[in-house]
Amino acid sequence: MKNTLGRQGLDRPYEGLRVHENKREYKFNKSVQMQELNFDSLFKKVNFHDGMTISFHHHLRNGDYVLNIVMEQIHKRGYKDICLAASSIFACHKNLVPMIEDGTVTKIYTSYMSGPVADAVSQGKLKDMAYITTHGERPRSILEGELKIDIAFVGVPALGKDGSISGSQGPSSCGSLGYAIADCQCANTVVAITDNLCEKINKPDLKGGFVDYFIKLDRIGDPNGIVSGTTKITKDPIGLSIARKTADLIDKLGFIKNGLSFQTGAGGVSLAVGEEVFKIMKEKNIKGSFGCGGITGFFVDMLDKGIFEKLEDVQCFDNKAVKSIENNPYHEKISASKYANPNDKCIVDELDVVVLGASEIDKNFNVNVTTGTDGYILGGSGGHADAATGAKLSIITTKLFNARISSIVDQVKTITTPGDAIDAVVTEYGIAINPKRKDLIKYIEENTKIKLVTMDYLYKKAISYTGKPKVRKKSDLIVAYSVYRDGTILDAIYNVNE
């Protein structure tokens, strides 16, 4: 990790955040003959020992069995001081908590964590530190040798006899395996965990030659667990009003035109913005170039209707997307590096517009989607900071307050995405443009009837309804860091129990 900025990050002149000149070409020459093993022979073969760094991917999300199965094997053998580099951690991984408490796992690298593991880390139970990165920072650090993985355990829904892997065939299909690719390319040892051996892989995520060993299980996960409860368009009238305002802003700024590249978050309001944008595209007979990110059935429908030429998919968010990625040649699988690594020629840096949500956003446009108001870890950046930084226009949509908790605050609890990466905030009480985007403000004032407000206005409006929140005393004990897409530490996360 690079220099720890903590709160002084608020004063850092993040000039050039949108420009990445260090593009690299990553080359891999690995070519191995895959062997089948069981767990007993595997641990002997790889000389497993204390202190190793092991990785997992999260494409089966809350339906994943692989991480728990492997970690239970490690735990019962008594290994300690393991560094866990899992691309995301969900509630289904609660079995990790006693392993954190007894020192089996002492350090974590991940882009997202929720549920019991996130609670345990928030309470200071992890002996060392958790690093919550972006989806782009994870492959960057792996491919450039900063995060060295000893063994990558890769849940593979379809494993070819030549060692090729696919996420879109078999009973545990989850779609793209984009977050596992860098692990396979760079880990000292790659172990595929599969429930489906195939003669032929129809649409591989990665060709053969990278998998050293495989273990066959009865089942590696439940595909129904990949579906998130937030991947449906909101029906809330306020949310729909925000969505219409946002789509109108995008249109008035001239972004809705042929060749539009677009990404939304998976939240209900963000998807509603997408629906409004697509209505405008259909009315104007406009065809976009690509949609990207974690793909839902909503985006699949847009591809099928010809609104986009293709989808660039690093992760499927529902079963409709899983079926599409296997059968539609214009629904493409991409690696996490191709999606968001700032030193790769990544997709997010080619985005025109991204629409994202926020747990809270402050008067300096810094966004938090990592911790709650109580300080507990509730998620992480994922692709939030990557897409916000890469896109030409990055928009946060949010209600001004929820359950009498303001979304607009004086200072966010944790910086997930720095304010210089955010261009606009759209609420039911108005639209605020980042003062640093003088070009946008000038264009809106000279060419539209949109009335802008300031973040200070939105903050005061919110506080008039909710009152000022009590300031919680901050612990001196850091339990985790929020890490930007180039490895810079943006902020510290503190023990909630002290």
XYZ file of C-alpha atoms in Angstrom:
498
model
C 0.000 0.000 0.000
C 1.124 3.546 -0.672
C 1.374 6.427 1.777
C -1.299 6.459 4.451
C -3.325 9.621 3.981
C -6.089 9.174 6.548
C -8.107 12.349 6.954
C -5.432 14.525 5.410
C -6.638 12.918 2.194
C -9.391 15.524 2.293
C -6.749 18.173 1.694
C -4.895 16.322 -1.007
C -5.195 18.015 -4.423
C -6.389 14.958 -6.324
C -5.426 16.541 -9.633
C -5.213 14.069 -12.464
C -7.285 11.365 -10.793
C -8.950 10.711 -14.124
C -5.666 10.342 -16.028
C -3.606 7.161 -15.912
C -0.450 7.223 -18.010
C 1.101 4.002 -16.705
C -0.720 1.615 -19.033
C 0.991 -1.751 -19.137
C 0.913 -4.931 -21.139
C 0.742 -7.972 -18.901
C 2.231 -11.174 -20.330
C 1.956 -14.695 -18.930
C 3.849 -17.775 -20.053
C 2.536 -20.311 -17.563
C 1.658 -23.700 -19.055
C 1.098 -26.636 -16.720
C -0.488 -30.061 -16.911
C -3.444 -30.182 -14.519
C -3.601 -32.996 -11.918
C -6.503 -34.239 -9.795
C -5.974 -34.423 -6.039
C -7.973 -34.678 -2.825
C -7.459 -32.281 0.097
C -5.054 -34.573 1.977
C -2.741 -34.992 -0.997
C -3.050 -31.318 -1.943
C -1.796 -30.008 1.404
C 1.207 -32.345 1.222
C 1.904 -31.593 -2.438
C 1.994 -27.809 -2.046
C 3.806 -27.899 1.324
C 1.087 -25.792 2.940
C 2.357 -23.862 5.978
C 1.552 -21.048 8.404
C 1.590 -17.497 7.061
C 0.537 -18.270 3.484
C -1.537 -15.910 1.351
C -4.470 -17.642 -0.283
C -7.174 -16.222 -2.530
C -10.779 -16.823 -3.512
C -13.235 -15.143 -5.858
C -16.827 -14.166 -5.118
C -18.827 -14.818 -8.287
C -21.173 -17.183 -6.464
C -21.670 -14.350 -3.957
C -23.916 -15.387 -1.058
C -24.285 -18.860 -2.589
C -20.564 -19.681 -2.419
C -19.507 -22.958 -0.787
C -15.836 -23.008 -1.822
C -14.306 -20.539 0.629
C -15.952 -22.223 3.627
C -15.016 -25.745 2.490
C -11.363 -24.885 1.897
C -11.002 -22.799 5.055
C -12.500 -25.588 7.173
C -9.845 -27.934 5.756
C -7.147 -25.421 6.698
C -8.649 -24.857 10.141
C -8.877 -28.497 11.125
C -5.207 -28.979 10.213
C -4.266 -26.204 12.626
C -2.598 -23.756 10.261
C -2.277 -20.172 11.544
C -1.552 -16.632 10.416
C -3.254 -16.972 7.029
C -3.657 -13.898 4.840
C -7.029 -14.177 3.110
C -7.225 -12.416 -0.276
C -10.885 -12.974 -1.148
C -12.314 -10.633 -3.791
C -15.452 -10.207 -1.635
C -16.824 -11.700 1.586
C -20.532 -12.250 2.256
C -22.820 -13.350 5.086
C -22.497 -16.983 3.965
C -18.852 -16.859 5.040
C -19.694 -16.564 8.745
C -17.612 -19.722 9.387
C -14.565 -17.459 9.124
C -15.377 -15.668 12.379
C -14.017 -18.355 14.768
C -10.978 -18.644 12.485
C -10.371 -14.917 12.906
C -10.811 -15.218 16.659
C -8.312 -18.078 17.040
C -5.654 -16.640 14.708
C -6.157 -18.944 11.736
C -6.836 -15.825 9.630
C -4.942 -12.702 10.675
C -5.025 -10.422 7.596
C -7.628 -9.786 4.882
C -7.502 -8.184 1.435
C -10.934 -7.746 -0.144
C -13.016 -5.299 -2.173
C -16.208 -5.795 -0.166
C -17.284 -7.429 3.058
C -20.623 -7.723 4.815
C -22.268 -9.831 7.473
C -20.609 -11.544 10.457
C -17.047 -11.275 9.097
C -17.420 -7.524 8.582
C -18.777 -7.250 12.135
C -15.835 -9.209 13.540
C -13.321 -6.984 11.739
C -15.170 -3.850 12.893
C -14.929 -5.113 16.484
C -11.148 -5.472 16.251
C -11.047 -9.281 16.260
C -8.650 -9.515 13.308
C -5.082 -9.705 14.655
C -3.507 -7.734 11.821
C -5.390 -5.538 9.339
C -8.072 -5.610 6.657
C -7.499 -3.733 3.403
C -10.710 -2.902 1.552
C -9.666 -2.157 -2.022
C -11.439 -1.303 -5.240
C -12.136 -3.955 -7.849
C -9.462 -2.353 -10.030
C -6.827 -2.108 -7.303
C -7.037 -5.829 -6.531
C -5.879 -7.082 -9.973
C -3.426 -4.182 -10.255
C -1.691 -5.187 -7.027
C -1.701 -8.883 -7.995
C -0.485 -8.421 -11.575
C 2.267 -6.046 -10.490
C 3.513 -8.303 -7.716
C 2.491 -6.197 -4.717
C -0.015 -8.760 -3.473
C 1.708 -12.123 -3.828
C -0.665 -15.095 -3.743
C 0.715 -18.470 -2.725
C -2.370 -20.505 -3.603
C -5.461 -19.405 -5.517
C -8.512 -21.558 -4.790
C -10.829 -20.947 -7.728
C -14.451 -22.076 -7.679
C -15.018 -23.292 -11.242
C -18.544 -24.136 -12.483
C -17.044 -25.809 -15.565
C -13.502 -27.171 -15.825
C -12.216 -28.475 -19.146
C -9.848 -31.417 -19.267
C -7.274 -29.062 -20.768
C -7.533 -26.825 -17.680
C -9.694 -24.136 -19.275
C -12.300 -22.633 -16.956
C -15.797 -21.220 -17.397
C -18.347 -19.693 -15.061
C -21.277 -20.136 -17.421
C -21.661 -23.931 -17.769
C -22.850 -26.533 -15.309
C -25.185 -26.752 -12.300
C -23.332 -24.008 -10.376
C -23.153 -21.518 -13.246
C -22.529 -17.957 -12.107
C -21.591 -16.255 -15.384
C -18.305 -14.388 -15.730
C -15.268 -15.335 -13.597
C -13.604 -11.959 -14.109
C -12.361 -11.528 -10.545
C -10.498 -14.851 -10.576
C -8.394 -14.225 -13.681
C -5.490 -12.280 -12.145
C -5.300 -14.893 -9.370
C -4.976 -17.693 -11.930
C -2.355 -15.791 -13.901
C -0.126 -14.843 -10.973
C -0.555 -17.245 -8.039
C 2.300 -19.635 -7.350
C -0.228 -22.477 -7.348
C -3.756 -22.564 -8.789
C -6.276 -25.070 -7.444
C -9.606 -25.344 -9.248
C -12.508 -26.504 -7.092
C -15.225 -27.816 -9.371
C -18.388 -29.876 -9.536
C -18.402 -30.176 -13.329
C -15.636 -31.689 -15.467
C -16.214 -31.093 -19.188
C -14.789 -32.443 -22.415
C -15.255 -29.006 -23.974
C -15.619 -25.472 -22.633
C -17.919 -23.468 -24.876
C -17.046 -19.951 -23.737
C -13.923 -20.019 -21.537
C -13.079 -17.266 -19.097
C -9.455 -18.396 -19.249
C -7.711 -20.899 -21.525
C -5.947 -23.979 -20.214
C -2.452 -24.032 -18.804
C -2.983 -22.065 -15.586
C -4.606 -24.668 -13.298
C -2.061 -26.837 -11.441
C -4.481 -29.052 -9.523
C -8.200 -29.642 -9.229
C -10.500 -31.112 -6.621
C -13.922 -32.436 -7.557
C -16.806 -31.787 -5.140
C -20.496 -32.649 -5.266
C -21.402 -28.947 -5.409
C -19.430 -25.693 -5.267
C -22.358 -23.367 -4.612
C -25.959 -22.317 -5.059
C -26.406 -20.037 -8.095
C -29.549 -18.542 -6.550
C -27.248 -16.909 -4.015
C -25.780 -14.572 -6.633
C -29.030 -12.611 -6.779
C -28.969 -9.458 -4.684
C -32.121 -7.982 -3.209
C -31.087 -4.581 -4.561
C -31.076 -5.518 -8.248
C -34.654 -4.436 -8.967
C -35.869 -1.056 -10.206
C -37.337 0.978 -7.373
C -41.081 1.579 -7.211
C -40.695 4.310 -4.621
C -42.149 7.617 -5.960
C -39.284 9.685 -4.558
C -36.715 7.329 -6.059
C -38.470 7.464 -9.426
C -38.516 11.263 -9.284
C -34.753 11.294 -8.634
C -34.282 8.905 -11.539
C -36.166 11.161 -13.945
C -34.158 14.207 -12.813
C -30.931 12.285 -13.320
C -31.824 11.065 -16.803
C -32.856 14.600 -17.754
C -29.496 15.921 -16.508
C -27.598 13.345 -18.565
C -29.663 14.219 -21.610
C -29.363 17.992 -21.194
C -25.585 17.651 -20.878
C -25.513 15.987 -24.287
C -24.363 12.527 -23.240
C -27.329 10.628 -24.670
C -26.099 10.178 -28.210
C -24.922 7.368 -30.474
C -21.988 5.517 -28.976
C -22.954 6.176 -25.337
C -21.121 3.908 -22.875
C -22.968 3.503 -19.611
C -22.869 1.830 -16.216
C -25.245 1.918 -13.279
C -24.965 0.546 -9.805
C -27.208 -2.379 -8.919
C -29.409 -0.354 -6.549
C -33.061 0.355 -7.255
C -32.693 4.084 -7.978
C -29.614 3.597 -10.171
C -31.467 1.001 -12.241
C -34.454 3.338 -12.498
C -32.103 5.970 -13.952
C -31.007 3.385 -16.488
C -34.605 2.717 -17.467
C -35.254 6.444 -17.957
C -32.074 6.841 -20.014
C -33.021 3.898 -22.180
C -36.478 5.383 -22.803
C -34.811 8.519 -24.144
C -32.431 6.440 -26.270
C -35.345 4.506 -27.743
C -37.330 7.681 -28.473
C -34.333 9.252 -30.216
C -33.327 6.001 -31.966
C -29.916 6.125 -30.278
C -27.660 3.076 -29.973
C -25.056 2.887 -27.247
C -21.633 1.302 -27.629
C -21.505 -0.770 -24.437
C -22.862 -1.289 -20.946
C -20.478 -2.616 -18.319
C -19.844 -3.646 -14.737
C -21.837 -6.171 -12.799
C -24.607 -7.052 -15.247
C -28.269 -7.618 -14.391
C -31.167 -8.911 -16.478
C -32.117 -5.282 -16.955
C -28.984 -4.678 -19.051
C -29.535 -7.982 -20.861
C -32.934 -6.699 -22.014
C -31.271 -3.542 -23.330
C -28.779 -5.646 -25.290
C -31.544 -7.848 -26.697
C -33.500 -4.761 -27.776
C -30.479 -3.378 -29.623
C -30.036 -0.360 -27.342
C -26.414 -1.393 -26.765
C -24.000 -3.055 -29.177
C -22.444 -5.199 -26.452
C -22.088 -5.802 -22.708
C -18.686 -5.976 -20.992
C -19.327 -8.270 -18.035
C -16.973 -8.855 -15.109
C -19.728 -10.259 -12.838
C -23.307 -11.438 -13.310
C -25.808 -10.209 -10.729
C -28.724 -12.499 -11.593
C -29.592 -15.712 -13.414
C -30.875 -13.943 -16.529
C -27.419 -12.433 -16.993
C -25.832 -15.869 -16.433
C -27.886 -17.397 -19.268
C -27.216 -14.471 -21.568
C -23.449 -14.506 -21.175
C -23.259 -18.123 -22.294
C -25.522 -17.740 -25.314
C -25.139 -14.200 -26.661
C -21.849 -13.508 -28.499
C -22.252 -9.783 -27.822
C -22.356 -10.377 -24.071
C -18.625 -10.547 -23.394
C -16.684 -11.867 -20.419
C -13.897 -9.602 -19.168
C -11.324 -9.845 -16.386
C -11.271 -7.517 -13.398
C -8.094 -5.987 -14.822
C -9.779 -5.274 -18.138
C -12.727 -3.861 -16.194
C -11.017 -1.467 -13.814
C -7.222 -1.789 -13.378
C -6.022 1.823 -13.845
C -2.734 0.611 -15.343
C -4.504 -1.590 -17.897
C -6.483 -0.363 -20.877
C -9.580 -0.746 -18.771
C -13.260 -0.382 -19.607
C -14.198 2.056 -16.827
C -11.754 4.602 -18.224
C -13.771 4.524 -21.458
C -17.123 5.164 -19.751
C -19.191 8.201 -20.673
C -21.621 8.033 -17.758
C -21.851 6.119 -14.497
C -24.728 6.398 -12.010
C -23.985 5.209 -8.480
C -25.460 5.265 -4.991
C -24.038 6.327 -1.633
C -24.528 5.500 2.037
C -23.481 9.072 2.728
C -21.816 11.914 0.859
C -20.282 15.018 2.371
C -20.047 18.677 1.426
C -16.730 17.988 -0.337
C -18.432 15.295 -2.491
C -16.532 12.453 -0.769
C -18.635 9.266 -0.818
C -18.922 6.492 1.747
C -20.261 3.057 0.840
C -17.955 1.228 3.254
C -19.205 1.912 6.788
C -22.488 2.758 8.484
C -23.139 5.678 10.809
C -22.314 3.335 13.699
C -18.840 2.696 12.261
C -19.490 -0.936 11.346
C -18.218 -2.123 7.954
C -21.217 -2.721 5.699
C -19.651 -3.167 2.253
C -16.794 -1.580 0.381
C -15.893 0.166 -2.829
C -16.198 -2.729 -5.225
C -16.156 -0.864 -8.541
C -17.539 2.392 -7.092
C -14.326 4.436 -7.025
C -13.051 2.834 -10.241
C -16.097 3.739 -12.301
C -16.566 7.162 -10.699
C -12.979 8.102 -11.477
C -12.929 6.658 -14.965
C -16.214 8.008 -16.335
C -16.557 11.361 -18.063
C -19.679 12.017 -15.983
C -20.114 10.418 -12.566
C -23.411 10.931 -10.752
C -24.506 9.981 -7.251
C -28.240 9.506 -6.738
C -29.601 9.519 -3.206
C -32.596 10.448 -1.127
C -31.792 13.371 1.134
C -32.477 11.203 4.176
C -33.670 7.721 5.061
C -35.290 6.762 8.379
C -34.381 10.200 9.732
C -30.699 9.687 8.915
C -29.263 12.269 6.542
C -27.440 11.057 3.431
C -25.693 14.429 3.173
C -23.197 14.960 5.988
C -20.545 17.416 7.041
C -17.836 14.742 6.772
C -18.275 11.122 5.711
C -17.443 8.381 8.197
C -15.101 6.718 5.691
C -13.859 7.938 2.314
C -14.613 5.240 -0.239
C -14.558 7.439 -3.336
C -12.756 10.810 -3.172
C -14.813 13.886 -3.949
C -12.780 14.863 -7.011
C -14.124 11.754 -8.758
C -17.770 12.820 -8.303
C -19.352 15.316 -10.709
C -22.969 15.558 -9.588
C -25.316 14.625 -6.758
C -29.017 14.286 -7.530
C -31.604 14.292 -4.732
C -35.337 14.977 -4.504
C -34.414 18.479 -3.284
C -32.167 19.429 -6.160
C -28.992 18.814 -8.130
C -25.529 19.843 -6.941
C -22.544 19.958 -9.293
C -18.997 19.663 -7.985
C -17.552 23.223 -8.056
C -14.435 21.826 -9.694
C -16.526 20.965 -12.770
C -16.855 24.575 -13.864
C -17.425 23.364 -17.418
C -20.585 21.495 -16.404
C -21.904 24.374 -14.302
C -21.343 26.867 -17.117
C -23.019 24.619 -19.683
C -26.048 23.997 -17.477
C -26.488 27.690 -16.671
C -26.133 28.789 -20.302
C -28.011 25.993 -22.083
C -30.640 24.532 -19.755
C -33.347 25.516 -17.313
C -31.992 23.205 -14.622
C -31.715 25.046 -11.307
C -28.636 23.992 -9.385
C -28.178 23.931 -5.625
C -25.060 23.585 -3.496
C -24.060 20.733 -1.238
C -24.204 23.174 1.665
C -27.851 23.864 0.808
C -28.621 20.132 0.672
C -26.815 19.555 3.962
C -28.754 22.300 5.741
C -32.034 21.067 4.232
C -31.347 17.536 5.440
C -30.355 18.689 8.946
C -33.552 20.731 9.184
C -35.462 17.438 9.000
C -33.138 15.061 10.837
C -31.224 17.279 13.232
C -27.463 17.062 13.614
C -26.285 13.551 14.419
C -24.349 12.952 17.605
C -20.622 12.705 17.030
C -19.375 9.281 18.100
C -16.074 9.141 19.940
C -13.469 7.634 17.653
C -11.266 4.779 18.799
C -7.495 5.040 18.429
C -7.348 1.473 17.124
C -7.396 1.095 13.335
C -8.930 -2.188 12.121
C -9.026 -1.609 8.350
C -8.051 0.739 5.559
C -10.046 2.032 2.598
C -7.746 1.715 -0.425
C -8.016 3.623 -3.703
C -7.559 2.034 -7.147
C -3.844 2.940 -7.373
C -2.986 1.540 -3.936
C -3.244 4.838 -2.059
C -4.819 4.522 1.384
C -7.739 6.968 1.447
C -8.946 6.501 4.979
C -8.777 4.458 8.155
C -11.593 2.446 9.753
C -11.623 2.255 13.532
C -12.601 -0.308 16.158
C -16.273 0.176 17.066
C -15.775 -1.313 20.546
C -13.357 1.322 21.845
